[in-house]
Coordinates of C-alpha atoms and ligand atoms in Angstrom, one line a residue:
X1 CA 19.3 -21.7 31.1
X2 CA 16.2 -22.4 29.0
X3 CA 14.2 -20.0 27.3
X4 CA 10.5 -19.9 27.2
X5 CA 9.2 -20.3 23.8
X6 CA 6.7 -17.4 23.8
X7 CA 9.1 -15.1 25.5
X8 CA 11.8 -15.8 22.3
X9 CA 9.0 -15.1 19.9
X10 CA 8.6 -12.0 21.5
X11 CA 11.8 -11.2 21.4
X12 CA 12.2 -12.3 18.0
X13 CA 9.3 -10.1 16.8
X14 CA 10.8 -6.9 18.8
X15 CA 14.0 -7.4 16.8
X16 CA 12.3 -7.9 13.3
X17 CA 10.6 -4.7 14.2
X18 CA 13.1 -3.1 15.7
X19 CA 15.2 -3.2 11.7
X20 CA 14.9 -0.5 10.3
X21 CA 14.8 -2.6 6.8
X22 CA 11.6 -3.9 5.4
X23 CA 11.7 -7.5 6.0
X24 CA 8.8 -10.0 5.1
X25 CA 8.6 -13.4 4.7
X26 CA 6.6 -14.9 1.2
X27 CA 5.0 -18.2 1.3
X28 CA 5.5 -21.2 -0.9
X29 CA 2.0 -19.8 -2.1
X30 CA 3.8 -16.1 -3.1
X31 CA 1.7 -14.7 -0.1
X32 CA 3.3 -12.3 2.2
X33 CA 3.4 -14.4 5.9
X34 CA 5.2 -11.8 7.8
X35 CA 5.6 -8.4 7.8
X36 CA 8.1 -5.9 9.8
X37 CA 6.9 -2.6 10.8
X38 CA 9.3 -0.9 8.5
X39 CA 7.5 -3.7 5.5
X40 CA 4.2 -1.8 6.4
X41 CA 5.8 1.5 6.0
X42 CA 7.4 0.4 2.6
X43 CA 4.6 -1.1 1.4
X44 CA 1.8 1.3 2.9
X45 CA -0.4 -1.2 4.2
X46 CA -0.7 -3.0 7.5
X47 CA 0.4 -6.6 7.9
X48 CA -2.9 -7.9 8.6
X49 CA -4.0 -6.5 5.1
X50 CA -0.3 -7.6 3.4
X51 CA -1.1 -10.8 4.5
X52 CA -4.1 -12.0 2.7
X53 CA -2.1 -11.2 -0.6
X54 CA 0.7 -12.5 -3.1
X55 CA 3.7 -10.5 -3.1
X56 CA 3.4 -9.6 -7.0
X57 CA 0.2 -7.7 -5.9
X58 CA 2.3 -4.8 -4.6
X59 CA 5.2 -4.5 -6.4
X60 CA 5.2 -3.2 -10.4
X61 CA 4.9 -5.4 -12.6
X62 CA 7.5 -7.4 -14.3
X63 CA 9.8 -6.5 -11.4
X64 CA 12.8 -8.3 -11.0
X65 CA 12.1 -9.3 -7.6
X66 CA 9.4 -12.2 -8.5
X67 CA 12.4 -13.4 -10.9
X68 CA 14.4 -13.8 -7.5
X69 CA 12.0 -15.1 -5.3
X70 CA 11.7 -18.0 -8.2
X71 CA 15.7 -18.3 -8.2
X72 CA 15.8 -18.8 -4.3
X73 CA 13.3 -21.2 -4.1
X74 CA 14.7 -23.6 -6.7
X75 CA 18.7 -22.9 -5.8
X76 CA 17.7 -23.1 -1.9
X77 CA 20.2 -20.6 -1.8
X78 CA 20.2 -16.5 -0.9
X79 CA 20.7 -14.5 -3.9
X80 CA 21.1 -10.5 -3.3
X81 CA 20.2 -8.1 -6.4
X82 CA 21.8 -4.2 -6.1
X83 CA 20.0 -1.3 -7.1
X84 CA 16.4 -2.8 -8.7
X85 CA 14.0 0.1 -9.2
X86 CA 10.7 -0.5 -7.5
X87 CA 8.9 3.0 -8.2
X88 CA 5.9 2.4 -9.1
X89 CA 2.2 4.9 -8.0
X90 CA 1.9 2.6 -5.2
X91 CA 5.1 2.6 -3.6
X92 CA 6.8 5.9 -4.5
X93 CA 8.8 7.4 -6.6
X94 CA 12.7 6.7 -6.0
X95 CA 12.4 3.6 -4.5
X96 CA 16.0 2.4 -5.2
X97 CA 16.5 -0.7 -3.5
X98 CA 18.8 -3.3 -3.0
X99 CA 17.5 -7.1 -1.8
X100 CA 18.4 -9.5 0.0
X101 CA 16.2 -12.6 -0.8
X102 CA 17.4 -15.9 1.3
X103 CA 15.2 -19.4 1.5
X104 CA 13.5 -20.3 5.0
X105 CA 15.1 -23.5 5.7
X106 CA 12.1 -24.9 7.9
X107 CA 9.4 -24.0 5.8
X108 CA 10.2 -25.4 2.3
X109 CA 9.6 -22.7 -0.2
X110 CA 9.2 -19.8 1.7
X111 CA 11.8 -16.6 1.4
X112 CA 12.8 -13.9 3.2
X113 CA 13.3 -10.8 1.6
X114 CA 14.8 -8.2 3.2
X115 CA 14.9 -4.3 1.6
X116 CA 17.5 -1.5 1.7
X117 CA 16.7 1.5 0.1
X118 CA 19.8 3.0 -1.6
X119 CA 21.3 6.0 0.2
X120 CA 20.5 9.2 -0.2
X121 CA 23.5 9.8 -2.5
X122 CA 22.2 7.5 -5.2
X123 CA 19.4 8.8 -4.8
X124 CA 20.0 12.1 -5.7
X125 CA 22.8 11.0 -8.6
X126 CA 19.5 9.4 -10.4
X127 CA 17.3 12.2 -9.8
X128 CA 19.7 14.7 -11.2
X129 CA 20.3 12.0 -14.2
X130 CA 16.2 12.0 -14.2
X131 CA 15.4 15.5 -13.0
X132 CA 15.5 17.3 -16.8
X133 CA 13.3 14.7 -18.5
X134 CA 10.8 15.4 -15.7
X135 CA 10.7 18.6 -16.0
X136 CA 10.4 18.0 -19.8
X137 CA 7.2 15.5 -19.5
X138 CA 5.8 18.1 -16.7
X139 CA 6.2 20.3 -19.0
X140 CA 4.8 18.3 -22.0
X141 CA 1.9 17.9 -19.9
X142 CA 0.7 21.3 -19.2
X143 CA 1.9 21.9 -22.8
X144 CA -0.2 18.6 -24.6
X145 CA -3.4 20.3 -21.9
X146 CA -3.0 24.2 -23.5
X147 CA -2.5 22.4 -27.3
X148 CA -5.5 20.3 -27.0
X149 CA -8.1 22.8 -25.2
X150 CA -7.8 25.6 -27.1
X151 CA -8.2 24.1 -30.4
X152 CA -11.2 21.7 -28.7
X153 CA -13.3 25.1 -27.8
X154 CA -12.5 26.1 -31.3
X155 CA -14.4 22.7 -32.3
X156 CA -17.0 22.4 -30.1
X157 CA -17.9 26.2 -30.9
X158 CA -18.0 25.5 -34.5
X159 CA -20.1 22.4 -33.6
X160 CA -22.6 24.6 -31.8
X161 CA -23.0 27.1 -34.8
X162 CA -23.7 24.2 -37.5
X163 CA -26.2 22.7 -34.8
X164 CA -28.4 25.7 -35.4
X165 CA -28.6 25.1 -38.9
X166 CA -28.1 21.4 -39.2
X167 CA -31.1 19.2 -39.8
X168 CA -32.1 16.7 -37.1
X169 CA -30.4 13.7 -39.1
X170 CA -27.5 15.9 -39.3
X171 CA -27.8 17.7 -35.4
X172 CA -27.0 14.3 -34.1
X173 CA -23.8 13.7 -35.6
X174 CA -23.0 17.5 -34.3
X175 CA -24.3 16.4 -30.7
X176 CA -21.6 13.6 -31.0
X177 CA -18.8 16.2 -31.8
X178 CA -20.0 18.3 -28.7
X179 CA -19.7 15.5 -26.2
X180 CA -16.9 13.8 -27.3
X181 CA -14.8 17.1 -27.4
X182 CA -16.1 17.8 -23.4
X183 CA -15.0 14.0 -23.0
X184 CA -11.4 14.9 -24.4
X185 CA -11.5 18.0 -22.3
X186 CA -12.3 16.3 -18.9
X187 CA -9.8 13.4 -19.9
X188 CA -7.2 16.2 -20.0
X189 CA -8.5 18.2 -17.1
X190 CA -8.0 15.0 -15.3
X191 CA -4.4 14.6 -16.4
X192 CA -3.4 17.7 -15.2
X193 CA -3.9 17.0 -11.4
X194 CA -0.8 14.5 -11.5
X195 CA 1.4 17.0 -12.6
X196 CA -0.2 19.9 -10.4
X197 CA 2.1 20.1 -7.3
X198 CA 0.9 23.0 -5.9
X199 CA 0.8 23.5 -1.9
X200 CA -3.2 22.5 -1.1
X201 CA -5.0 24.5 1.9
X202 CA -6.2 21.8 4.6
X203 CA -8.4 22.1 7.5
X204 CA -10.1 20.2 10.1
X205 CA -12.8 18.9 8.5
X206 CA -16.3 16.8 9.8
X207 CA -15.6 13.6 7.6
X208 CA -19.8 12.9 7.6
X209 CA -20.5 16.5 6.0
X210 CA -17.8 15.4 3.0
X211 CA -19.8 11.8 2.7
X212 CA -23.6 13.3 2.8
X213 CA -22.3 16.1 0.3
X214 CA -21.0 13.2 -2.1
X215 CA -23.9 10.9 -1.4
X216 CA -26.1 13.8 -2.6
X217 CA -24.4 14.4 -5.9
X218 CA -24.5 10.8 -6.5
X219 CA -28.1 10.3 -5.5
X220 CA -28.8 13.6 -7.9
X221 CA -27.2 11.8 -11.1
X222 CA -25.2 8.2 -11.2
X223 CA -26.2 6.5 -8.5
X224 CA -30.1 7.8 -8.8
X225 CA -31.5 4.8 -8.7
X226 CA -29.1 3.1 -6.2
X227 CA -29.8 2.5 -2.8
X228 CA -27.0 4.2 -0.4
X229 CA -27.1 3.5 3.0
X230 CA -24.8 5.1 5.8
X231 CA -23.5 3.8 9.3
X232 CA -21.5 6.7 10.8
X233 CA -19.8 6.5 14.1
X234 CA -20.8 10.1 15.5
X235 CA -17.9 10.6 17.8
X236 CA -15.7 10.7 15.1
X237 CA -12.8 13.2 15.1
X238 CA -12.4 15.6 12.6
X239 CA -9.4 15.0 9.5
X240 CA -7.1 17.7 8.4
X241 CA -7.7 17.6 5.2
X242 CA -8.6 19.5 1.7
X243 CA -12.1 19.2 1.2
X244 CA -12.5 19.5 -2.4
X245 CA -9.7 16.7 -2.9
X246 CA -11.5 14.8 -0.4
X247 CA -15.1 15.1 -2.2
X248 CA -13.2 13.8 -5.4
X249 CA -11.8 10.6 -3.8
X250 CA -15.3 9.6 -2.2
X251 CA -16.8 10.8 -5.4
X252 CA -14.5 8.9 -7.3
X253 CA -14.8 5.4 -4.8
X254 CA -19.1 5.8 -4.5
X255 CA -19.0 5.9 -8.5
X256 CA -17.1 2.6 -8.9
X257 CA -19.1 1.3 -6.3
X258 CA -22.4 2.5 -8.3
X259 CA -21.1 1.3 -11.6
X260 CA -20.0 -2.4 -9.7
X261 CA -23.3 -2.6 -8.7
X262 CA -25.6 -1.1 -11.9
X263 CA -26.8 -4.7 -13.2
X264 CA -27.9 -5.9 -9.9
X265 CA -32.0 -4.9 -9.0
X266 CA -30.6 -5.3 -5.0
X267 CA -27.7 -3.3 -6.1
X268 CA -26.6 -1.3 -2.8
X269 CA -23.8 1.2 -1.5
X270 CA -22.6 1.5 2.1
X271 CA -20.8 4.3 3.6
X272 CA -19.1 3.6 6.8
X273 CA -16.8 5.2 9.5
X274 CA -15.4 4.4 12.7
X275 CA -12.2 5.2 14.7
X276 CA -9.8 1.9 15.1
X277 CA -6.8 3.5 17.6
X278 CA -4.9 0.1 16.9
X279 CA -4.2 0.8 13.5
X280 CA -0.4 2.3 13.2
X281 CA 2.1 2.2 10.6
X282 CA 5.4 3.6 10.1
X283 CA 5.8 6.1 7.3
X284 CA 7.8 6.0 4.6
X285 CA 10.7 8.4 5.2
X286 CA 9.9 8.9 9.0
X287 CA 11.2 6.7 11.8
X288 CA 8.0 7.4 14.3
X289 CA 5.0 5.1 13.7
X290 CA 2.0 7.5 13.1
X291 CA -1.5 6.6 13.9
X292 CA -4.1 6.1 11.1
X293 CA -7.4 5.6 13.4
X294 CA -9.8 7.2 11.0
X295 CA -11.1 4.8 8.8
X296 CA -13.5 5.6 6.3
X297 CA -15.1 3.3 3.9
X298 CA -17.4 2.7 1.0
X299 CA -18.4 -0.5 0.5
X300 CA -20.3 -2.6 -2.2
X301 CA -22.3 -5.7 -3.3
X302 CA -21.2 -5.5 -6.7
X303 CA -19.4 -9.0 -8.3
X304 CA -15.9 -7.6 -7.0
X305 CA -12.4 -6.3 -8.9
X306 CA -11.3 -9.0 -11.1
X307 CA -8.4 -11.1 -9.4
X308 CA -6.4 -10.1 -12.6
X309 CA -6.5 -6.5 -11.8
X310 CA -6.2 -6.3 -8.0
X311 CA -2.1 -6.1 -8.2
X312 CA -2.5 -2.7 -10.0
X313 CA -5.7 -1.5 -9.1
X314 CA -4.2 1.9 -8.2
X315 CA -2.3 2.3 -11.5
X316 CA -3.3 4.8 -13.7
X317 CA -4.9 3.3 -17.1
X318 CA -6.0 0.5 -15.4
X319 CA -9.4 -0.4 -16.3
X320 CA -12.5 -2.2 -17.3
X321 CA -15.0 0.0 -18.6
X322 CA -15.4 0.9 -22.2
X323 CA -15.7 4.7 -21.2
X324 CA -13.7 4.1 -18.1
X325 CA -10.1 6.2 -17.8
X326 CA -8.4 4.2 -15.5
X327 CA -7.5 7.4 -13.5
X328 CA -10.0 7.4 -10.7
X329 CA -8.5 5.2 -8.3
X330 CA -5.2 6.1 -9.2
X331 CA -6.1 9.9 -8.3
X332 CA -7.5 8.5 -5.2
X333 CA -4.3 6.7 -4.1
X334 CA -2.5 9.9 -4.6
X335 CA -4.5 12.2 -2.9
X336 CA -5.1 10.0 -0.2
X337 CA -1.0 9.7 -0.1
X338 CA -0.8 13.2 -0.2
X339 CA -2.4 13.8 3.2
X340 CA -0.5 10.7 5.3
X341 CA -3.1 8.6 4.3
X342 CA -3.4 4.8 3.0
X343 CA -6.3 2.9 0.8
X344 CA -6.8 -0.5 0.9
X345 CA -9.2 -2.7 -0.9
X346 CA -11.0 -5.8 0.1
X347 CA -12.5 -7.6 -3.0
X348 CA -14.8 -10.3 -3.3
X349 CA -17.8 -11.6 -4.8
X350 CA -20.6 -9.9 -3.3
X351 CA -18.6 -7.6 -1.0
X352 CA -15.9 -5.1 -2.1
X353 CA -14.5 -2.7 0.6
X354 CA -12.3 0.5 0.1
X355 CA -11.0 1.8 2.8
X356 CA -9.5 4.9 3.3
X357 CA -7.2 5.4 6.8
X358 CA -6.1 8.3 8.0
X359 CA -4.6 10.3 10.6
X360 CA -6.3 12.7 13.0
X361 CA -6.6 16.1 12.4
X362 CA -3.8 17.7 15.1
X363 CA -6.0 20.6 15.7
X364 CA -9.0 18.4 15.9
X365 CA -9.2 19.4 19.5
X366 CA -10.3 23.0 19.0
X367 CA -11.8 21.9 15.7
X368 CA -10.9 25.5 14.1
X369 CA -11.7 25.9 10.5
X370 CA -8.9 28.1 9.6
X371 CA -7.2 27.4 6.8
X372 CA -3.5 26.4 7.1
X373 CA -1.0 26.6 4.4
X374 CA 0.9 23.2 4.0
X375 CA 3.3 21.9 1.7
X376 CA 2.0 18.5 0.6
X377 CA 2.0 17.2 -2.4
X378 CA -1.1 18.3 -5.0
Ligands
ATP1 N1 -16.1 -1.3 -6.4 C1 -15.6 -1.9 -7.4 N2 -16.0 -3.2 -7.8 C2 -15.4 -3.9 -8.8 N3 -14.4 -3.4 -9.6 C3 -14.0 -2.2 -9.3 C4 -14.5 -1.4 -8.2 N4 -13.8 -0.2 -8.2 C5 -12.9 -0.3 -9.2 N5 -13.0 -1.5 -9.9 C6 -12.2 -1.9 -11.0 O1 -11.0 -1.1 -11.1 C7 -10.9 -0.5 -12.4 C8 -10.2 0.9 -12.2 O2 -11.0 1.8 -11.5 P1 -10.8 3.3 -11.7 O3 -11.8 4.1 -10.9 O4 -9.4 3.6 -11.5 O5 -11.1 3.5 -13.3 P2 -12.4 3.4 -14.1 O6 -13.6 3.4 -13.1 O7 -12.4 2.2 -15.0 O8 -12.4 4.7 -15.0 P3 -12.7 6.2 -14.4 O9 -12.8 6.2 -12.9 O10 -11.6 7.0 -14.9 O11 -14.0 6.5 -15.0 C9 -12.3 -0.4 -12.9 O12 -12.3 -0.4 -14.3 C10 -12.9 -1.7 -12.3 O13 -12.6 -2.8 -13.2
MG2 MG1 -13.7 4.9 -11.6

């Protein structure tokens, strides 16, 4: 009996997919050619979008796994590596894995690399070997934010008072004290939502009254001189979602996108929404593939993220900006991760996109506004 080519490739494809191990396949180039369903779910982004990157862009850096990929390649053999930690912002905390990283012997220098997360056992032996120093840096945290606020508003207070008697020469310098104690403070303010895991209230929420509400505080300071321009599908269904968290990540993406663009006279901003049903993934910790049709985007003409930062864009500290925290993008990714959701960014020169899927609101049918309780994360 023969088999039909296309019909094995199908068949191939629904076994790949059918693993319940993350499996891709890296180019001689280090880019990611294939991608299983359970590799979108590990890596939180689609194949398409793994697919136009190198491998190191998604896993932390200095991870052993590049090491092997190298090894492999040049021994033509499969080398397997136990327990390599590959937490990082982007891909979770706990992600104990172990790989299996073999050479593709038709397609000289490309590997596969197969993932298996660590049982749940290990898991919960390095979380309990892990568990009090978290609790000591969450506590160090909330501690470092009461330490350094209170003794700030005794400073800026004092500040104010000299101000009133302070020459001009000398009012400047107590200006400068003022602002850069309020820059401390929102630095710190700032810190505190990564170790705030309180339960958030979400509700079904009109995506286009969040946008227009962040285009107006951006047209009212930051981006006042920018042009911002929106194409919105109307027809959209509503995301269950927190709005304040969600006026922080657009604010958060539209002010990058204002500060890429700020040398450029044709500098512009572009909001955009539509619904894409094809777009599915499979979650991390779920077996079921969820839907993420609601894709929301902000995109700008701006000289694009330098090719140097893309592989940790979403890490925290990561920046170019002489006032610039690094924390903005890094917030974004985890709020974004704390409602189901995924960001992706598509960078070049003249075009940078960030977009923002998510699922549907499950009580976007009725569209109620009551507020339900849930137990995300932040
Ligand atoms: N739209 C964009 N175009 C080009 N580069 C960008 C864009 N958005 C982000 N970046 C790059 O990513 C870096 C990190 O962004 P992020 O928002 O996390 O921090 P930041 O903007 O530098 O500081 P903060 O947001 O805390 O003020 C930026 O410094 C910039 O280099
Ligand atoms: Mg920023």
């Amino acid at each position: 009996m023969t088999v039909n080519p296309a019909s094995a490739n199908t068949v191939a494809m629904a076994v790949l997919n059918a693993i319940q191990n993350a499996v891709i396949m890296v180019d001689a180039n280090g880019l990611i050619a294939f991608a299983n369903w359970e590799a979108e779910a590990f890596f939180g982004a689609s194949a398409s979008h793994l697919a136009r990157y190198k491998v190191s862009t998604f896993i932390p850096f200095g991870s052993p796994l590049l090491a092997l990929i190298d090894q492999v390649r040049e021994r033509r053999a499969p080398v397997n590596e136990y327990r390599v930690d590959l937490s990082s912002p982007r891909l979770g905390q706990d992600k104990l894995v172990d790989l299996y990283v073999a050479p593709v012997v038709s397609d000289p220098g490309a590997v596969v690399v197969v993932f298996q997360e660590r049982s749940m056992a290990d898991k919960i032996d390095r979380q309990l070997t892990h568990r009090a120093a978290a609790r000591s840096v969450t506590g160090l945290a909330s501690m470092l934010a009461h330490e350094i606020k209170n003794p700030l508003s005794g400073i800026r207070g004092a500040a104010q008072l000299l101000e009133s008697s302070a020459s001009d020469e000398d009012r400047s310098l107590t200006r400068l004290i003022c602002d850069e104690t309020d820059r401390i403070v929102s630095l710190v303010d700032r810190m505190e939502v990564f170790s705030d895991e309180r339960p958030v209230d979400r509700v079904a929420l009109n995506i286009h009254s969040v946008l227009d509400h962040v285009k107006a505080i951006a047209k009212a300071g930051f981006a006042r001189n920018i042009k911002i321009t929106e194409s919105y599908d109307p027809s959209l269904p509503s995301v269950f979602a927190n709005r304040d968290q969600l006026v922080q990540v657009f604010l958060n993406l539209v002010k990058n996108a204002a500060e890429a663009v700020s040398d450029r006279p044709d500098g512009e901003i572009q909001l955009t929404t539509a619904f894409r049903p094809g777009i599915k993934l499979s979650v991390a910790g779920s077996r079921e593939k969820i839907s993420l049709p609601l894709e929301f985007c902000v995109h700008d003409n701006g000289p694009g993220v330098p090719a140097d930062l893309v592989p940790h864009l979403f890490d925290p500290f990561i920046t170019t900006k002489t006032n610039g925290s690094g924390l903005g993008l890094a917030l974004v990714a985890k709020i974004i991760g704390g409602h189901g959701g995924i960001v992706e960014c598509d960078s070049q020169a003249n075009r940078t996109t960030f977009r923002v899927l998510m699922p549907v609101s499950k009580s976007a049918a009725f569209d109620d506004i009551t507020p339900v309780k849930t137990s995300g994360s932040l």
